[in-house]
């Protein structure tokens, strides 16, 4: 069966490596209030900031790029893990994939709505940070869990 | 929809893994079809019927829910 929009199976391993590297780096950063590791580098922001009330446009500045690297690793790795074909991708697995994607979207926005209602001010910034990755995370958890369950059921036959 | 795959498999002395390999799907797909948890595409139904040398109607049947 031809499945559109999916990566070849060989990218799945690379995805896991990138994702776990980004995940570990992200956890270390969150533990240290995004101050350590400090990989200060010159960056060119499209929109910079002087303070909360005014922003600069097109001006070089310096920034710890560790959190940017962690975010990109998690997103890139998560996409590769989620959307690389399984070794035996077929129409039934594609159905599990689609259902998991719908499920993950629902759960992600349910959690976000709860957070909108119950979390305020600066704490909400943390919610936004997690929410950048949760849709991929929920998908990965649900998809692999259902695959594992159906594999186990088949092995019992 | 119901099907007779399990019976046909027994008649032809095939395991789920054998049949899966012959039609190029995962073992889970065969198992899910036998448990009536998954309705296969027409392409897959035709492949299965050609393995068992029977027409599709002799292997797959509508049930009351369809």
Coordinates of N, CA and C in Angstrom, one line a residue:
Chain A
X1 N 0.8 -1.2 0.0 CA 0.0 0.0 0.0 C 0.9 1.2 0.0
X2 N 0.5 2.2 -0.8 CA 1.2 3.5 -0.8 C 0.7 4.4 0.3
X3 N 1.6 4.9 1.2 CA 1.1 5.8 2.2 C 1.7 7.2 1.9
X4 N 0.9 8.2 1.7 CA 1.5 9.5 1.4 C 1.9 10.2 2.6
X5 N 2.9 11.1 2.5 CA 3.3 12.0 3.6 C 4.1 11.3 4.7
X6 N 4.4 10.0 4.6 CA 5.2 9.3 5.6 C 6.7 9.2 5.2
X7 N 7.6 9.2 6.2 CA 9.0 9.0 5.9 C 9.3 7.5 5.9
X8 N 10.4 7.2 5.2 CA 10.8 5.8 5.2 C 11.1 5.3 6.6
X9 N 11.0 4.0 6.8 CA 11.2 3.4 8.1 C 12.6 3.7 8.7
X10 N 13.6 3.9 7.8 CA 15.0 4.1 8.3 C 15.1 5.4 9.2
X11 N 14.2 6.3 9.0 CA 14.3 7.5 9.8 C 13.8 7.4 11.2
X12 N 13.2 6.3 11.5 CA 12.6 6.1 12.8 C 13.7 6.1 13.9
X13 N 14.8 5.4 13.7 CA 15.8 5.3 14.7 C 16.5 6.7 14.9
X14 N 16.8 7.4 13.8 CA 17.3 8.7 13.9 C 16.4 9.6 14.7
X15 N 15.1 9.5 14.5 CA 14.1 10.2 15.2 C 14.2 10.0 16.7
X16 N 14.3 8.7 17.1 CA 14.4 8.4 18.5 C 15.6 9.1 19.1
X17 N 16.8 9.0 18.4 CA 18.0 9.6 18.9 C 17.9 11.1 19.1
X18 N 17.4 11.8 18.0 CA 17.2 13.3 18.1 C 16.2 13.6 19.2
X19 N 15.1 12.9 19.3 CA 14.0 13.2 20.3 C 14.6 13.0 21.7
X20 N 15.3 11.9 22.0 CA 15.7 11.7 23.4 C 16.8 12.7 23.7
X21 N 17.7 13.0 22.8 CA 18.7 14.0 23.1 C 18.1 15.3 23.4
X22 N 17.1 15.8 22.6 CA 16.4 17.0 22.9 C 15.6 17.0 24.2
X23 N 15.0 15.8 24.5 CA 14.2 15.7 25.7 C 15.1 15.8 26.9
X24 N 16.3 15.1 26.9 CA 17.2 15.2 28.1 C 17.7 16.6 28.2
X25 N 18.1 17.3 27.1 CA 18.6 18.6 27.2 C 17.5 19.6 27.7
X26 N 16.3 19.3 27.3 CA 15.1 20.2 27.7 C 14.9 20.0 29.2
X27 N 14.9 18.8 29.7 CA 14.7 18.6 31.1 C 15.8 19.2 32.0
X28 N 17.1 19.1 31.5 CA 18.2 19.7 32.2 C 17.9 21.3 32.3
X29 N 17.5 21.8 31.1 CA 17.3 23.3 31.1 C 16.2 23.7 32.0
X30 N 15.1 22.9 32.0 CA 14.0 23.3 32.9 C 14.3 23.2 34.4
X31 N 15.2 22.3 34.7 CA 15.7 22.2 36.1 C 16.5 23.4 36.5
X32 N 17.2 24.0 35.5 CA 18.1 25.1 35.8 C 17.5 26.4 35.3
X33 N 16.2 26.5 35.3 CA 15.5 27.8 34.9 C 16.0 28.3 33.6
X34 N 16.3 27.4 32.6 CA 16.8 27.8 31.3 C 18.0 28.7 31.3
X35 N 18.9 28.4 32.4 CA 20.2 29.2 32.4 C 21.4 28.4 32.2
X36 N 21.3 27.1 32.4 CA 22.4 26.2 32.2 C 21.9 24.9 31.5
X37 N 22.6 24.4 30.5 CA 23.9 24.9 30.0 C 23.7 26.2 29.3
X38 N 24.7 27.0 29.4 CA 24.6 28.4 28.8 C 25.5 28.4 27.5
X39 N 24.8 28.3 26.4 CA 25.5 28.3 25.1 C 25.2 29.7 24.4
X40 N 25.8 30.7 25.0 CA 25.6 32.1 24.5 C 26.1 32.3 23.1
X41 N 25.3 32.8 22.2 CA 25.7 32.9 20.8 C 25.0 34.2 20.3
X42 N 25.7 34.8 19.3 CA 25.1 35.9 18.6 C 23.9 35.5 17.8
X43 N 22.8 36.1 17.9 CA 21.6 35.7 17.1 C 21.0 36.9 16.4
X44 N 20.2 36.7 15.4 CA 19.6 37.8 14.7 C 18.1 37.7 14.7
X45 N 17.5 38.2 15.8 CA 16.1 38.0 15.9 C 15.3 38.9 15.0
X46 N 14.2 38.3 14.4 CA 13.3 39.1 13.6 C 12.7 40.2 14.4
X47 N 12.2 39.8 15.6 CA 11.7 40.8 16.6 C 12.4 40.6 17.9
X48 N 13.2 41.6 18.3 CA 13.9 41.5 19.6 C 13.1 42.2 20.7
X49 N 13.8 42.4 21.8 CA 13.0 43.1 22.9 C 14.0 43.9 23.7
X50 N 13.7 45.2 24.0 CA 14.4 46.0 24.9 C 13.9 45.7 26.3
X51 N 12.6 45.8 26.5 CA 12.0 45.4 27.8 C 10.6 44.9 27.4
X52 N 9.8 44.7 28.4 CA 8.4 44.1 28.1 C 7.6 45.0 27.2
X53 N 7.9 46.3 27.2 CA 7.0 47.2 26.5 C 7.4 47.6 25.1
X54 N 8.7 47.4 24.9 CA 9.2 47.9 23.5 C 10.0 46.8 22.9
X55 N 9.9 46.7 21.6 CA 10.7 45.7 20.9 C 11.6 46.4 19.8
X56 N 12.7 45.7 19.5 CA 13.6 46.2 18.5 C 13.3 45.3 17.2
X57 N 13.7 45.9 16.1 CA 13.5 45.1 14.9 C 14.9 45.0 14.2
X58 N 15.2 43.8 13.7 CA 16.5 43.6 13.0 C 17.7 44.2 13.7
X59 N 18.0 43.7 14.9 CA 19.2 44.1 15.6 C 19.9 42.8 16.1
X60 N 21.2 42.7 15.9 CA 22.0 41.6 16.5 C 21.9 41.7 18.0
X61 N 21.8 40.5 18.6 CA 21.9 40.4 20.1 C 22.4 39.1 20.4
X62 N 22.6 38.8 21.7 CA 23.1 37.5 22.1 C 22.1 36.8 22.9
X63 N 22.1 35.4 22.9 CA 21.1 34.6 23.5 C 21.6 33.2 23.8
X64 N 21.2 32.6 24.9 CA 21.5 31.2 25.1 C 20.7 30.4 24.2
X65 N 21.4 29.7 23.3 CA 20.6 28.9 22.3 C 20.3 27.5 22.7
X66 N 20.7 27.1 23.9 CA 20.4 25.8 24.4 C 18.9 25.4 24.3
X67 N 18.1 26.3 24.7 CA 16.6 26.0 24.6 C 16.1 25.9 23.2
X68 N 16.7 26.7 22.3 CA 16.3 26.6 20.9 C 16.7 25.3 20.3
X69 N 17.9 24.9 20.7 CA 18.4 23.6 20.1 C 17.5 22.4 20.7
X70 N 17.2 22.5 22.0 CA 16.4 21.4 22.6 C 15.0 21.3 21.9
X71 N 14.4 22.5 21.7 CA 13.1 22.6 21.1 C 13.1 21.9 19.7
X72 N 14.1 22.3 18.9 CA 14.2 21.9 17.5 C 14.5 20.4 17.5
X73 N 15.3 19.9 18.4 CA 15.6 18.4 18.4 C 14.3 17.7 18.8
X74 N 13.6 18.2 19.8 CA 12.4 17.5 20.2 C 11.3 17.5 19.0
X75 N 11.2 18.6 18.4 CA 10.2 18.7 17.3 C 10.6 17.8 16.1
X76 N 11.8 18.0 15.7 CA 12.3 17.2 14.5 C 12.3 15.7 14.8
X77 N 12.8 15.3 16.0 CA 12.9 13.9 16.4 C 11.4 13.4 16.5
X78 N 10.6 14.2 17.2 CA 9.2 13.7 17.4 C 8.5 13.5 16.0
X79 N 8.7 14.4 15.1 CA 8.1 14.3 13.8 C 8.6 13.0 13.1
X80 N 9.9 12.7 13.2 CA 10.4 11.5 12.5 C 9.9 10.3 13.2
X81 N 9.9 10.2 14.5 CA 9.4 9.1 15.2 C 7.9 8.8 14.9
X82 N 7.1 9.9 14.9 CA 5.7 9.8 14.6 C 5.4 9.4 13.2
X83 N 6.1 10.0 12.3 CA 5.6 9.8 10.9 C 6.6 9.1 10.0
X84 N 7.5 8.3 10.6 CA 8.2 7.3 9.8 C 7.4 6.0 9.8
X85 N 7.4 5.3 8.6 CA 6.6 4.1 8.5 C 7.1 3.1 9.6
X86 N 6.2 2.3 10.1 CA 6.7 1.1 10.9 C 7.2 0.1 9.9
X87 N 7.9 -0.9 10.5 CA 8.6 -1.9 9.6 C 7.6 -2.6 8.7
X88 N 6.3 -2.8 9.2 CA 5.3 -3.5 8.4 C 4.1 -2.6 8.2
X89 N 4.3 -1.3 7.9 CA 3.2 -0.4 7.7 C 2.2 -1.0 6.6
X90 N 0.9 -1.1 7.0 CA -0.1 -1.5 6.0 C -1.4 -0.7 6.3
X91 N -2.5 -1.1 5.7 CA -3.7 -0.3 5.8 C -4.3 -0.3 7.2
X92 N -4.1 -1.4 7.9 CA -4.6 -1.5 9.3 C -3.8 -0.6 10.2
X93 N -2.5 -0.6 10.1 CA -1.6 0.3 10.9 C -1.9 1.7 10.5
X94 N -2.1 2.0 9.3 CA -2.5 3.4 8.9 C -3.7 3.9 9.6
X95 N -4.7 2.9 9.8 CA -5.9 3.3 10.5 C -5.6 3.6 11.9
X96 N -4.8 2.7 12.6 CA -4.4 3.0 14.0 C -3.7 4.4 14.0
X97 N -2.9 4.6 13.0 CA -2.1 5.9 13.0 C -3.1 7.1 12.9
X98 N -4.1 7.0 12.1 CA -5.0 8.1 11.9 C -5.9 8.3 13.2
X99 N -6.3 7.2 13.7 CA -7.1 7.3 14.9 C -6.3 7.9 16.1
X100 N -5.0 7.5 16.2 CA -4.2 8.0 17.2 C -4.0 9.5 17.1
X101 N -3.8 10.0 15.8 CA -3.6 11.4 15.6 C -4.9 12.2 16.0
X102 N -6.0 11.7 15.7 CA -7.3 12.4 16.1 C -7.4 12.4 17.6
X103 N -7.1 11.3 18.2 CA -7.1 11.1 19.7 C -6.1 12.1 20.3
X104 N -4.9 12.2 19.8 CA -3.9 13.0 20.4 C -4.3 14.5 20.3
X105 N -4.9 14.9 19.1 CA -5.4 16.3 19.0 C -6.4 16.6 20.0
X106 N -7.4 15.7 20.2 CA -8.4 16.0 21.2 C -7.8 16.1 22.6
X107 N -7.0 15.2 23.0 CA -6.4 15.2 24.3 C -5.6 16.4 24.5
X108 N -4.8 16.8 23.5 CA -3.9 17.9 23.6 C -4.8 19.2 23.9
X109 N -5.8 19.4 23.1 CA -6.6 20.6 23.3 C -7.5 20.6 24.5
X110 N -7.9 19.4 25.0 CA -8.6 19.2 26.2 C -7.7 19.7 27.4
X111 N -6.5 19.2 27.4 CA -5.5 19.7 28.4 C -5.3 21.2 28.4
X112 N -5.2 21.7 27.1 CA -4.9 23.1 27.0 C -6.1 23.9 27.5
X113 N -7.3 23.5 27.2 CA -8.5 24.2 27.6 C -8.6 24.2 29.2
X114 N -8.3 23.1 29.8 CA -8.2 23.0 31.2 C -7.2 24.0 31.8
X115 N -6.0 24.0 31.1 CA -5.0 24.9 31.6 C -5.4 26.4 31.4
X116 N -6.1 26.7 30.3 CA -6.6 28.1 30.1 C -7.5 28.5 31.2
X117 N -8.4 27.5 31.7 CA -9.3 27.8 32.7 C -8.7 27.9 34.1
X118 N -7.7 27.1 34.4 CA -7.2 27.0 35.7 C -5.8 27.5 36.0
X119 N -5.0 27.9 34.9 CA -3.7 28.4 35.1 C -3.6 29.8 34.6
X120 N -2.9 30.7 35.4 CA -2.9 32.1 35.0 C -1.5 32.7 35.1
X121 N -1.4 33.9 34.5 CA -0.2 34.7 34.6 C 1.0 34.0 34.1
X122 N 2.1 34.1 34.8 CA 3.4 33.6 34.3 C 3.4 32.1 34.3
X123 N 2.7 31.4 35.2 CA 2.6 29.9 35.2 C 2.1 29.4 33.8
X124 N 1.2 30.2 33.2 CA 0.7 29.8 31.9 C 1.8 29.7 30.8
X125 N 2.9 30.5 31.0 CA 4.0 30.4 30.1 C 4.5 29.0 30.1
X126 N 4.6 28.3 31.2 CA 5.0 26.9 31.3 C 4.1 26.0 30.5
X127 N 2.8 26.3 30.6 CA 1.8 25.5 29.9 C 2.1 25.6 28.4
X128 N 2.4 26.8 27.9 CA 2.7 27.1 26.5 C 3.9 26.3 26.1
X129 N 4.9 26.3 27.0 CA 6.2 25.6 26.6 C 5.9 24.1 26.4
X130 N 5.2 23.5 27.4 CA 4.8 22.1 27.2 C 4.0 21.8 26.0
X131 N 3.0 22.8 25.8 CA 2.0 22.6 24.7 C 2.6 22.6 23.3
X132 N 3.9 23.1 23.2 CA 4.5 23.0 21.9 C 4.8 21.6 21.5
X133 N 5.0 20.7 22.5 CA 5.4 19.3 22.2 C 4.3 18.3 22.5
X134 N 3.3 18.6 23.2 CA 2.4 17.6 23.8 C 1.6 16.9 22.7
X135 N 1.3 17.6 21.6 CA 0.5 16.9 20.6 C 1.3 15.7 20.0
X136 N 2.6 16.0 19.7 CA 3.4 14.9 19.2 C 3.6 13.8 20.3
X137 N 3.8 14.2 21.5 CA 4.0 13.3 22.6 C 2.8 12.4 22.8
X138 N 1.6 13.0 22.9 CA 0.4 12.2 23.1 C 0.2 11.2 21.9
X139 N 0.5 11.7 20.7 CA 0.4 10.8 19.5 C 1.3 9.6 19.6
X140 N 2.6 9.9 20.0 CA 3.6 8.8 20.1 C 3.2 7.8 21.1
X141 N 2.8 8.3 22.3 CA 2.4 7.4 23.3 C 1.2 6.5 22.9
X142 N 0.1 7.1 22.4 CA -1.1 6.3 22.0 C -0.8 5.4 20.9
X143 N -0.1 5.9 19.8 CA 0.1 5.1 18.6 C 0.9 3.8 19.0
X144 N 2.0 4.0 19.7 CA 2.9 2.9 20.0 C 2.2 1.9 21.0
X145 N 1.4 2.5 21.9 CA 0.7 1.6 22.9 C -0.3 0.7 22.1
X146 N -1.1 1.3 21.2 CA -2.1 0.5 20.5 C -1.4 -0.5 19.6
X147 N -0.3 -0.1 19.0 CA 0.5 -1.1 18.2 C 1.0 -2.2 19.0
X148 N 1.5 -1.9 20.2 CA 2.0 -2.9 21.1 C 0.9 -3.9 21.6
X149 N -0.3 -3.3 21.9 CA -1.4 -4.1 22.3 C -1.8 -5.1 21.2
X150 N -1.9 -4.6 20.0 CA -2.4 -5.4 18.9 C -1.4 -6.5 18.5
X151 N -0.1 -6.1 18.7 CA 1.0 -7.1 18.5 C 0.9 -8.2 19.5
X152 N 0.6 -7.8 20.8 CA 0.5 -8.8 21.9 C -0.6 -9.7 21.7
X153 N -1.8 -9.1 21.3 CA -3.0 -9.9 21.0 C -2.7 -10.9 19.9
X154 N -2.0 -10.5 18.9 CA -1.7 -11.4 17.8 C -0.8 -12.5 18.2
X155 N 0.2 -12.2 19.1 CA 1.1 -13.3 19.5 C 0.4 -14.3 20.4
X156 N -0.7 -13.9 21.0 CA -1.4 -14.9 21.9 C -2.2 -15.9 21.0
X157 N -2.5 -15.5 19.7 CA -3.3 -16.4 18.9 C -2.6 -17.8 18.7
Chain B
X1 N -19.3 -6.3 9.1 CA -19.0 -7.3 8.1 C -18.3 -8.5 8.8
X2 N -18.6 -9.7 8.4 CA -18.0 -10.9 9.0 C -17.1 -11.6 7.9
X3 N -16.3 -12.5 8.3 CA -15.5 -13.2 7.3 C -15.2 -14.6 7.8
X4 N -14.7 -15.3 6.9 CA -14.4 -16.8 7.0 C -12.9 -17.1 7.0
X5 N -12.1 -16.0 7.2 CA -10.7 -16.2 6.9 C -10.1 -17.3 7.8
X6 N -10.5 -17.3 9.0 CA -9.9 -18.3 10.0 C -10.1 -19.7 9.5
X7 N -11.3 -20.0 9.0 CA -11.7 -21.3 8.5 C -10.9 -21.6 7.3
X8 N -10.9 -20.7 6.3 CA -10.1 -20.9 5.1 C -8.7 -21.1 5.3
X9 N -8.1 -20.4 6.3 CA -6.7 -20.5 6.7 C -6.5 -22.0 7.2
X10 N -7.4 -22.5 8.0 CA -7.3 -23.9 8.5 C -7.3 -24.9 7.4
X11 N -8.3 -24.6 6.4 CA -8.4 -25.6 5.3 C -7.1 -25.6 4.5
X12 N -6.5 -24.4 4.3 CA -5.3 -24.3 3.5 C -4.0 -24.5 4.3
X13 N -4.2 -24.8 5.6 CA -3.1 -25.1 6.5 C -2.1 -23.9 6.5
X14 N -2.6 -22.7 6.7 CA -1.7 -21.5 6.8 C -1.8 -20.9 8.2
X15 N -0.7 -20.4 8.7 CA -0.7 -19.6 9.9 C -1.0 -18.2 9.6
X16 N -1.3 -17.4 10.6 CA -1.6 -16.0 10.3 C -0.3 -15.4 9.7
X17 N 0.8 -15.8 10.2 CA 2.1 -15.2 9.7 C 2.3 -15.6 8.2
X18 N 2.0 -16.8 7.8 CA 2.1 -17.3 6.4 C 1.2 -16.4 5.5
X19 N -0.1 -16.3 5.9 CA -1.0 -15.5 5.1 C -0.6 -14.1 5.0
X20 N -0.1 -13.5 6.1 CA 0.3 -12.1 6.2 C 1.4 -11.9 5.2
X21 N 2.4 -12.8 5.1 CA 3.5 -12.7 4.2 C 3.0 -12.8 2.8
X22 N 2.1 -13.7 2.5 CA 1.7 -13.9 1.1 C 1.0 -12.7 0.5
X23 N 0.2 -12.0 1.4 CA -0.5 -10.8 0.8 C 0.2 -9.5 1.2
X24 N 1.3 -9.6 1.9 CA 2.1 -8.4 2.2 C 1.5 -7.4 3.2
X25 N 1.0 -8.0 4.3 CA 0.5 -7.1 5.4 C 1.1 -7.6 6.7
X26 N 0.8 -6.9 7.8 CA 1.3 -7.3 9.1 C 0.5 -8.4 9.6
X27 N 1.0 -9.2 10.6 CA 0.2 -10.2 11.2 C -1.0 -9.7 12.0
X28 N -0.8 -8.4 12.5 CA -1.8 -7.8 13.3 C -3.1 -7.6 12.4
X29 N -2.8 -7.3 11.1 CA -4.0 -7.0 10.2 C -4.8 -8.3 10.0
X30 N -4.1 -9.4 9.8 CA -4.9 -10.7 9.7 C -5.7 -11.0 11.0
X31 N -5.0 -10.8 12.1 CA -5.6 -11.1 13.4 C -6.8 -10.1 13.6
X32 N -6.7 -8.9 13.3 CA -7.8 -7.9 13.5 C -8.9 -8.2 12.6
X33 N -8.7 -8.7 11.4 CA -9.8 -9.1 10.5 C -10.5 -10.3 11.0
X34 N -9.7 -11.3 11.5 CA -10.4 -12.5 12.0 C -11.2 -12.2 13.2
X35 N -10.8 -11.2 14.0 CA -11.6 -10.8 15.2 C -12.7 -9.8 14.9
X36 N -12.9 -9.6 13.6 CA -13.9 -8.6 13.1 C -13.7 -7.2 13.6
X37 N -12.4 -6.9 13.9 CA -12.1 -5.6 14.4 C -11.7 -4.7 13.3
X38 N -11.4 -5.2 12.1 CA -11.0 -4.4 11.0 C -11.6 -4.9 9.7
X39 N -12.2 -4.0 8.9 CA -12.8 -4.3 7.6 C -11.7 -3.9 6.6
X40 N -11.2 -4.9 5.8 CA -10.1 -4.7 4.9 C -10.6 -3.9 3.7
X41 N -9.7 -3.3 3.0 CA -10.0 -2.6 1.7 C -10.3 -3.6 0.7
X42 N -10.9 -3.2 -0.4 CA -11.3 -4.1 -1.5 C -10.1 -4.8 -2.0
X43 N -9.0 -4.0 -2.2 CA -7.7 -4.6 -2.7 C -7.3 -5.8 -1.8
X44 N -7.3 -5.6 -0.5 CA -6.9 -6.7 0.4 C -7.9 -7.9 0.3
X45 N -9.2 -7.6 0.3 CA -10.2 -8.6 0.2 C -10.0 -9.5 -1.1
X46 N -9.6 -8.8 -2.2 CA -9.4 -9.5 -3.5 C -8.1 -10.3 -3.4
X47 N -7.1 -9.8 -2.7 CA -5.9 -10.6 -2.6 C -6.2 -11.9 -1.8
X48 N -6.9 -11.7 -0.7 CA -7.2 -12.9 0.2 C -8.0 -13.9 -0.6
X49 N -9.0 -13.4 -1.4 CA -9.9 -14.3 -2.1 C -9.0 -15.1 -3.2
X50 N -8.0 -14.4 -3.7 CA -7.2 -15.1 -4.8 C -6.3 -16.2 -4.1
X51 N -5.9 -15.9 -2.9 CA -5.1 -16.9 -2.2 C -5.9 -18.2 -2.0
X52 N -7.2 -18.0 -1.5 CA -8.0 -19.1 -1.2 C -8.8 -19.6 -2.4
X53 N -8.6 -19.0 -3.5 CA -9.2 -19.4 -4.8 C -10.8 -19.5 -4.6
X54 N -11.3 -18.5 -4.0 CA -12.8 -18.4 -3.9 C -13.2 -17.0 -4.2
X55 N -14.4 -16.8 -4.5 CA -14.9 -15.4 -4.7 C -15.0 -14.6 -3.4
X56 N -14.9 -13.3 -3.5 CA -14.9 -12.5 -2.3 C -16.2 -12.7 -1.5
X57 N -17.3 -12.9 -2.1 CA -18.6 -13.2 -1.4 C -18.6 -14.4 -0.6
X58 N -17.7 -15.4 -1.0 CA -17.7 -16.6 -0.2 C -16.8 -16.5 1.0
X59 N -16.1 -15.4 1.1 CA -15.2 -15.3 2.3 C -15.7 -14.1 3.2
X60 N -16.3 -13.1 2.6 CA -16.7 -11.9 3.4 C -18.3 -11.8 3.3
X61 N -18.9 -11.6 4.4 CA -20.4 -11.4 4.4 C -20.8 -10.2 5.2
X62 N -21.9 -9.6 4.7 CA -22.5 -8.5 5.5 C -23.1 -9.1 6.7
X63 N -23.1 -8.3 7.8 CA -23.9 -8.8 8.9 C -25.0 -7.7 9.3
X64 N -25.7 -7.9 10.3 CA -26.9 -7.1 10.6 C -26.6 -5.6 10.8
X65 N -25.3 -5.3 11.2 CA -24.9 -3.9 11.5 C -24.6 -3.1 10.2
X66 N -24.5 -3.8 9.1 CA -24.0 -3.1 7.9 C -25.2 -2.5 7.1

